[in-house]
CSV table of C-alpha atoms and ligand atoms in Angstrom, one decimal:
chain,number,residue,atom,x,y,z
A,1,MET,CA,141.7,149.3,118.9
A,2,MET,CA,144.6,151.0,120.6
A,3,ASP,CA,143.6,151.1,124.5
A,4,TRP,CA,140.4,148.8,124.3
A,5,THR,CA,141.5,145.5,122.7
A,6,ASP,CA,144.2,144.3,124.7
A,7,ARG,CA,144.6,141.0,126.0
A,8,HIS,CA,141.7,140.8,128.6
A,9,CYS,CA,139.5,142.0,126.0
A,10,ARG,CA,140.0,139.3,123.6
A,11,PHE,CA,139.7,136.6,126.1
A,12,PHE,CA,136.3,138.3,127.1
A,13,HIS,CA,135.3,138.7,123.2
A,14,HIS,CA,136.6,134.9,122.4
A,15,GLN,CA,134.4,133.7,125.1
A,16,LEU,CA,131.4,135.3,123.3
A,17,THR,CA,132.7,133.9,119.5
A,18,ARG,CA,135.0,131.0,119.2
A,19,GLU,CA,135.0,131.8,115.5
A,20,ALA,CA,135.5,135.3,115.0
A,21,LEU,CA,139.0,136.5,113.9
A,22,LEU,CA,140.0,139.3,116.6
A,23,TYR,CA,142.6,142.3,116.3
A,24,THR,CA,145.3,142.8,118.6
A,25,GLU,CA,145.9,147.0,119.3
A,26,MET,CA,148.2,148.6,116.9
A,27,VAL,CA,151.5,148.1,118.1
A,28,VAL,CA,154.2,149.7,116.3
A,29,ALA,CA,156.7,147.3,114.9
A,30,ASP,CA,160.0,148.9,116.4
A,31,ALA,CA,158.2,148.6,119.9
A,32,VAL,CA,157.7,144.8,118.8
A,33,ILE,CA,161.3,144.8,117.6
A,34,HIS,CA,162.8,146.9,120.5
A,35,GLY,CA,160.2,147.1,123.6
A,36,ALA,CA,159.1,144.4,126.0
A,37,ARG,CA,157.8,141.5,124.4
A,38,GLU,CA,156.0,139.4,126.5
A,39,ARG,CA,154.5,142.9,127.9
A,40,LEU,CA,153.4,144.0,124.1
A,41,LEU,CA,152.2,140.9,122.1
A,42,GLY,CA,151.7,138.1,124.9
A,43,PHE,CA,148.3,136.5,124.4
A,44,ASP,CA,146.0,133.4,125.9
A,45,ASP,CA,146.2,130.2,123.7
A,46,SER,CA,142.6,130.2,124.1
A,47,GLU,CA,142.3,133.6,122.0
A,48,HIS,CA,143.0,132.1,118.8
A,49,PRO,CA,142.2,132.8,115.7
A,50,VAL,CA,144.3,136.3,116.4
A,51,ALA,CA,145.9,138.6,114.5
A,52,LEU,CA,148.8,141.2,115.5
A,53,GLN,CA,147.9,144.4,113.9
A,54,LEU,CA,151.5,146.3,113.5
A,55,GLY,CA,152.4,150.0,112.3
A,56,GLY,CA,155.1,151.2,110.6
A,57,ALA,CA,156.2,152.0,107.1
A,58,ASP,CA,160.1,150.4,107.0
A,59,PRO,CA,159.6,147.2,105.0
A,60,GLY,CA,162.7,145.8,106.8
A,61,LYS,CA,161.2,146.4,110.3
A,62,LEU,CA,158.0,145.6,109.5
A,63,ALA,CA,159.2,141.5,108.5
A,64,GLU,CA,161.1,141.9,111.4
A,65,ALA,CA,158.2,142.7,113.6
A,66,ALA,CA,156.2,140.2,111.7
A,67,ARG,CA,158.5,137.2,112.2
A,68,ILE,CA,158.8,137.6,115.8
A,69,GLY,CA,154.8,138.2,115.8
A,70,GLU,CA,154.6,134.8,114.1
A,71,ALA,CA,156.8,132.9,116.6
A,72,PHE,CA,154.8,134.3,119.2
A,73,GLY,CA,151.6,132.1,117.9
A,74,TYR,CA,149.6,134.6,116.0
A,75,ASP,CA,147.3,133.7,113.0
A,76,GLU,CA,147.6,136.6,111.0
A,77,ILE,CA,149.7,139.7,110.8
A,78,ASN,CA,147.8,143.1,109.6
A,79,LEU,CA,149.4,146.4,108.5
A,80,ASN,CA,148.0,149.2,109.6
A,81,VAL,CA,147.4,152.3,106.4
A,82,GLY,CA,144.2,153.8,108.2
A,83,CYS,CA,145.0,155.1,111.8
A,84,PRO,CA,144.8,159.0,111.7
A,85,SER,CA,146.6,160.0,115.1
A,86,ASP,CA,149.2,163.0,115.2
A,87,ARG,CA,151.6,160.7,116.7
A,88,VAL,CA,151.3,158.3,114.1
A,89,GLN,CA,151.2,160.9,110.8
A,90,SER,CA,154.8,162.1,112.5
A,91,GLY,CA,156.2,158.7,112.3
A,92,THR,CA,154.9,158.3,108.8
A,93,PHE,CA,152.7,155.4,108.9
A,94,GLY,CA,149.2,154.7,109.7
A,95,ALA,CA,146.3,156.7,107.3
A,96,CYS,CA,148.9,158.8,105.4
A,97,LEU,CA,150.6,155.6,103.7
A,98,MET,CA,147.3,156.0,101.7
A,99,LYS,CA,149.7,158.6,99.6
A,100,THR,CA,152.7,156.4,99.2
A,101,PRO,CA,150.7,152.9,97.6
A,102,VAL,CA,154.4,151.9,96.3
A,103,LEU,CA,156.0,151.7,99.6
A,104,VAL,CA,152.7,150.1,101.5
A,105,ALA,CA,153.1,147.1,98.7
A,106,ASP,CA,156.8,147.1,99.3
A,107,CYS,CA,155.6,146.3,103.4
A,108,VAL,CA,153.5,144.0,102.2
A,109,ALA,CA,156.3,142.2,100.3
A,110,ALA,CA,158.7,142.3,102.9
A,111,MET,CA,156.2,140.8,105.5
A,112,LYS,CA,155.3,138.3,103.0
A,113,ALA,CA,158.5,137.0,102.4
A,114,ALA,CA,159.0,136.9,106.3
A,115,VAL,CA,156.2,134.7,107.6
A,116,LYS,CA,154.7,132.0,106.5
A,117,ILE,CA,150.5,133.3,108.0
A,118,PRO,CA,148.6,135.8,106.6
A,119,VAL,CA,149.4,138.8,105.9
A,120,THR,CA,146.6,141.6,105.8
A,121,VAL,CA,146.4,145.2,104.9
A,122,LYS,CA,144.1,147.1,106.9
A,123,CYS,CA,142.9,151.0,105.0
A,124,ARG,CA,140.8,154.1,104.3
A,125,ILE,CA,139.1,154.8,100.9
A,126,GLY,CA,141.4,158.0,100.7
A,127,VAL,CA,142.8,160.9,102.8
A,128,ASP,CA,142.8,164.6,102.8
A,129,GLU,CA,142.0,165.5,99.0
A,130,GLN,CA,142.6,162.2,97.4
A,131,ASP,CA,139.9,161.1,95.2
A,132,PRO,CA,138.8,158.0,96.6
A,133,GLU,CA,138.6,156.0,92.9
A,134,PRO,CA,142.0,155.9,92.2
A,135,ALA,CA,143.7,156.2,95.6
A,136,LEU,CA,142.0,153.0,97.1
A,137,ASP,CA,142.3,151.3,93.3
A,138,ALA,CA,146.3,151.9,93.6
A,139,LEU,CA,146.4,151.1,97.1
A,140,ALA,CA,144.7,147.6,96.7
A,141,ASP,CA,146.4,146.4,93.2
A,142,GLY,CA,149.3,147.8,95.2
A,143,VAL,CA,149.0,145.3,98.3
A,144,PHE,CA,147.2,142.1,96.2
A,145,ALA,CA,150.5,142.3,93.5
A,146,ALA,CA,152.6,142.2,96.6
A,147,GLY,CA,150.8,139.2,97.7
A,148,ALA,CA,148.5,140.6,100.6
A,149,ASP,CA,145.7,137.8,101.6
A,150,ALA,CA,143.0,140.3,102.4
A,151,LEU,CA,142.2,143.8,102.3
A,152,TRP,CA,139.8,145.5,105.1
A,153,VAL,CA,138.9,148.9,104.0
A,154,HIS,CA,137.0,151.2,106.7
A,155,ALA,CA,134.9,152.7,104.1
A,156,ARG,CA,135.9,156.5,104.8
A,157,LYS,CA,138.2,159.0,104.3
A,158,ALA,CA,140.7,160.3,107.2
A,159,TRP,CA,141.5,163.8,107.2
A,160,LEU,CA,145.0,164.5,108.4
A,161,GLU,CA,144.7,167.7,109.3
A,162,GLY,CA,141.6,169.6,110.8
A,163,LEU,CA,140.1,166.3,112.8
A,164,SER,CA,140.9,164.9,115.8
A,165,PRO,CA,141.5,160.9,115.3
A,166,LYS,CA,137.7,160.3,117.2
A,167,GLU,CA,136.5,163.2,114.5
A,168,ASN,CA,138.1,161.2,111.9
A,169,ARG,CA,135.9,157.9,113.2
A,170,ASP,CA,132.8,159.8,112.7
A,171,VAL,CA,132.6,162.9,110.9
A,172,PRO,CA,134.1,162.0,107.0
A,173,PRO,CA,131.0,160.2,105.1
A,174,LEU,CA,130.6,156.6,105.2
A,175,ASP,CA,130.8,155.3,101.4
A,176,TYR,CA,130.3,151.5,101.7
A,177,GLY,CA,129.6,151.9,97.8
A,178,ARG,CA,133.2,152.5,97.4
A,179,VAL,CA,134.0,149.3,98.2
A,180,TYR,CA,131.5,147.2,96.9
A,181,ARG,CA,133.1,148.7,93.7
A,182,LEU,CA,136.4,147.7,94.9
A,183,LYS,CA,135.5,144.1,95.3
A,184,ALA,CA,133.5,144.0,91.6
A,185,ARG,CA,137.3,145.0,90.4
A,186,LYS,CA,138.8,142.3,92.8
A,187,GLN,CA,136.6,139.3,92.5
A,188,ASN,CA,139.0,136.5,93.3
A,189,LYS,CA,140.8,138.8,96.2
A,190,PHE,CA,139.5,138.3,99.8
A,191,ILE,CA,137.8,142.6,100.4
A,192,GLY,CA,136.6,143.4,104.0
A,193,ILE,CA,134.3,146.4,105.1
A,194,ASN,CA,134.6,148.1,108.5
A,195,GLY,CA,133.1,151.4,109.9
A,196,GLY,CA,129.6,151.8,111.6
A,197,ILE,CA,128.6,148.5,111.1
A,198,GLN,CA,126.3,148.2,114.6
A,199,SER,CA,124.3,144.8,114.1
A,200,LEU,CA,124.8,141.3,112.7
A,201,ALA,CA,121.8,141.8,110.4
A,202,GLU,CA,123.8,144.5,108.9
A,203,ALA,CA,126.9,143.0,108.6
A,204,LEU,CA,125.5,140.0,107.4
A,205,ARG,CA,124.1,142.4,104.3
A,206,HIS,CA,127.8,143.6,103.8
A,207,LEU,CA,128.5,140.0,102.9
A,208,ASP,CA,125.9,140.3,99.8
A,209,HIS,CA,128.6,142.8,98.6
A,210,VAL,CA,132.3,141.7,100.1
A,211,ASP,CA,133.8,139.0,101.7
A,212,GLY,CA,133.8,140.1,105.2
A,213,ALA,CA,132.9,142.7,107.8
A,214,MET,CA,134.6,144.1,110.9
A,215,LEU,CA,132.9,145.4,113.6
A,216,GLY,CA,134.7,147.8,116.1
A,217,ARG,CA,133.0,150.1,118.3
A,218,ALA,CA,129.8,148.2,118.5
A,219,ALA,CA,131.8,145.1,119.5
A,220,TYR,CA,133.6,146.8,121.9
A,221,HIS,CA,130.4,148.8,124.1
A,222,THR,CA,127.8,146.2,123.3
A,223,PRO,CA,129.7,142.6,123.2
A,224,GLY,CA,126.5,140.5,123.9
A,225,ILE,CA,125.9,140.7,120.4
A,226,LEU,CA,129.1,138.8,120.0
A,227,THR,CA,127.5,135.7,120.7
A,228,GLY,CA,125.1,135.5,117.9
A,229,ILE,CA,128.2,135.3,115.5
A,230,ASP,CA,129.1,131.8,115.4
A,231,ALA,CA,125.5,130.6,114.5
A,232,ALA,CA,124.9,133.8,112.2
A,233,PHE,CA,128.2,133.1,110.0
A,234,TYR,CA,129.8,130.1,111.2
A,235,GLY,CA,127.1,127.3,111.1
A,236,GLY,CA,127.3,127.1,114.5
A,237,THR,CA,124.3,126.0,116.7
A,238,ALA,CA,122.2,128.8,118.1
A,239,GLU,CA,121.7,127.7,121.5
A,240,PRO,CA,120.9,130.2,124.4
A,241,PHE,CA,124.5,131.4,125.6
A,242,ASP,CA,125.4,130.4,129.1
A,243,PHE,CA,126.0,133.8,130.8
A,244,ALA,CA,126.6,132.3,133.8
A,245,ALA,CA,129.1,130.0,132.7
A,246,LEU,CA,130.7,133.4,131.1
A,247,ILE,CA,130.6,135.0,134.8
A,248,ASP,CA,132.8,132.0,136.5
A,249,ALA,CA,135.3,131.8,133.6
A,250,MET,CA,136.1,135.8,133.4
A,251,ALA,CA,136.1,135.3,137.3
A,252,ASP,CA,138.6,132.6,136.9
A,253,TYR,CA,140.5,134.6,134.8
A,254,ALA,CA,140.6,137.9,136.7
A,255,ALA,CA,141.7,135.8,139.9
A,256,ARG,CA,144.3,134.3,137.8
A,257,HIS,CA,145.3,138.1,136.3
A,258,ILE,CA,145.4,139.4,140.1
A,259,GLU,CA,147.6,136.3,141.3
A,260,GLN,CA,149.9,137.8,138.5
A,261,GLY,CA,149.9,141.2,140.4
A,262,GLY,CA,146.8,142.3,137.6
A,263,ARG,CA,144.0,144.4,139.0
A,264,LEU,CA,140.5,143.3,138.6
A,265,GLY,CA,139.4,146.2,136.6
A,266,HIS,CA,141.9,145.6,133.9
A,267,VAL,CA,139.6,142.7,133.2
A,268,THR,CA,135.8,144.1,134.4
A,269,ARG,CA,136.6,147.7,132.5
A,270,HIS,CA,135.8,145.8,128.9
A,271,MET,CA,132.8,143.9,130.2
A,272,VAL,CA,130.6,147.0,131.5
A,273,GLY,CA,128.5,147.1,128.4
A,274,LEU,CA,127.8,143.2,128.3
A,275,PHE,CA,124.3,143.3,129.6
A,276,HIS,CA,123.2,146.5,127.7
A,277,GLY,CA,119.6,146.6,127.3
A,278,LEU,CA,118.6,144.1,130.2
A,279,PRO,CA,117.1,144.9,132.9
A,280,GLY,CA,119.9,145.7,136.5
A,281,ALA,CA,122.5,146.2,133.9
A,282,ARG,CA,122.7,149.7,135.0
A,283,ARG,CA,123.8,148.3,138.6
A,284,TYR,CA,126.0,145.7,136.9
A,285,ARG,CA,127.6,148.7,135.3
A,286,GLN,CA,128.1,150.7,138.3
A,287,ILE,CA,129.3,148.2,140.4
A,288,LEU,CA,131.8,147.4,137.4
A,289,SER,CA,132.8,151.2,137.2
A,290,THR,CA,132.8,151.9,141.1
A,291,GLU,CA,133.5,148.9,143.3
A,292,ALA,CA,135.5,146.5,140.3
A,293,THR,CA,137.9,149.8,140.1
A,294,LYS,CA,139.1,149.6,143.9
A,295,PRO,CA,142.3,148.7,144.6
A,296,GLY,CA,142.0,144.8,146.0
A,297,ALA,CA,139.1,144.3,144.2
A,298,GLY,CA,138.6,140.6,143.7
A,299,PRO,CA,136.3,138.0,141.4
A,300,GLN,CA,133.8,138.0,143.7
A,301,VAL,CA,132.4,141.7,142.8
A,302,LEU,CA,132.0,140.6,139.0
A,303,LYS,CA,129.9,138.0,140.4
A,304,ALA,CA,127.9,140.3,142.7
A,305,ALA,CA,127.4,142.7,139.4
A,306,PHE,CA,125.8,139.5,137.5
A,307,ALA,CA,123.6,138.6,140.2
A,308,GLU,CA,122.0,142.5,139.8
A,309,VAL,CA,121.4,141.1,136.1
A,310,ASP,CA,117.5,139.9,136.0
A,311,PHE,CA,117.5,137.5,132.8
A,312,GLY,CA,113.7,136.7,133.7
A,313,ARG,CA,112.0,139.9,132.9
A,314,THR,CA,112.3,141.6,129.5
A,315,ALA,CA,113.8,145.3,129.1
A,316,GLU,CA,110.0,146.8,128.8
A,317,ALA,CA,108.9,145.3,131.8
A,318,ALA,CA,111.3,146.4,134.2
B,1,LIG,C1,139.4,153.8,121.2
B,1,LIG,C2,139.7,153.3,119.5
B,1,LIG,C3,141.2,153.1,119.1
B,1,LIG,C4,141.3,152.2,117.9
B,1,LIG,N1,142.4,151.9,117.2
B,1,LIG,C5,142.6,151.1,116.4
B,1,LIG,C6,144.0,150.5,115.6
B,1,LIG,O1,144.7,150.4,116.5
B,1,LIG,N2,144.4,150.0,114.7
B,1,LIG,C7,143.0,150.1,113.7
B,1,LIG,O2,143.2,149.6,112.5
B,1,LIG,N3,141.9,151.1,114.2
B,1,LIG,C8,142.0,151.5,115.1
B,1,LIG,N4,140.6,151.7,115.3
B,1,LIG,C9,139.5,152.3,114.5
B,1,LIG,C10,138.5,151.1,114.2
B,1,LIG,O3,139.2,149.6,113.9
B,1,LIG,C11,137.2,151.1,113.0
B,1,LIG,O4,138.1,151.5,111.7
B,1,LIG,C12,136.8,152.5,113.0
B,1,LIG,O5,136.5,152.4,114.7
B,1,LIG,C13,135.4,152.4,112.4
B,1,LIG,O6,134.5,151.1,112.7
B,1,LIG,P1,133.5,151.5,113.6
B,1,LIG,O7,132.4,152.1,113.2
B,1,LIG,O8,133.0,149.3,113.6
B,1,LIG,O9,134.0,150.8,115.1
B,1,LIG,C14,140.4,152.5,116.9
B,1,LIG,C15,139.0,153.2,117.3
B,1,LIG,C16,138.9,153.0,118.3
B,1,LIG,C17,137.2,153.7,118.9
């Protein structure tokens, strides 16, 4: 998610779940090819498994960008066919590609030919006046014929004119049934679902119908829910999560980032919702939003914020 799932966010989320596949922000193929690669693509080894999401509509450029991503060590390359922002529309990529499934298939074929790692696509069920039945089928048929390893579907339309990017994540109604029907047609292909999933229990219910569930905003705003993923989905042990060890790891990470010229707030801004619902979470949040953003703030600010959280009492008792 752009501006959210940067490398610091992914490092943090990976402390909460070792198994879940994390995605980068969308990076435009041209930027990968011509931009400051280390800044755009660099990540910590501990982030695996991690997928690089690309934006673009030129098969040759996407192939080149995918090759660069593979060489950087990414585990998967994902093509964005779902982002409705104005900037993206003007570059003819993102959600407007729902209207040109043959071009999307060409892009996937070129990327597949360029790399050995999986190539996947994330799309909508349709855009504008499209009927989601044929529109999603055409997109899916094309990308799977081109060799795509998975299709993730944000289960709502995008309206390219008239709605802001933010509204396009909320206003068009969710239609999970449309994604389930796609899966029923594509028994032997990986179909994942996204959009509006608030909890791991909801994610689990989707797995009765599709192969994967992707969380966006819920994962970002309430990252504590990620601590249940490894046990619920990957056969991990359901031991109580060690939040003190997490904060130590994040403080060490932040110290390294600060040593390299970064700021504490770059790291802690992603951690604000961690203790959502616990006594002391408000004070923790306040410290991260004020003290931790000040120039010169050090990792001890994170530790001081954590000291405010009271694991001994329930939220109701507070
Ligand atoms: C701030 C923000 C940035 C986003 N950036 C991207 C992006 O770069 N690529 C993408 O595929 N989706 C992006 N999305 C959409 C989410 O991945 C997801 O499809 C959408 O929010 C619906 O899922 P959710 O209800 O679980 O959040 C973004 C969403 C938000 C809130």
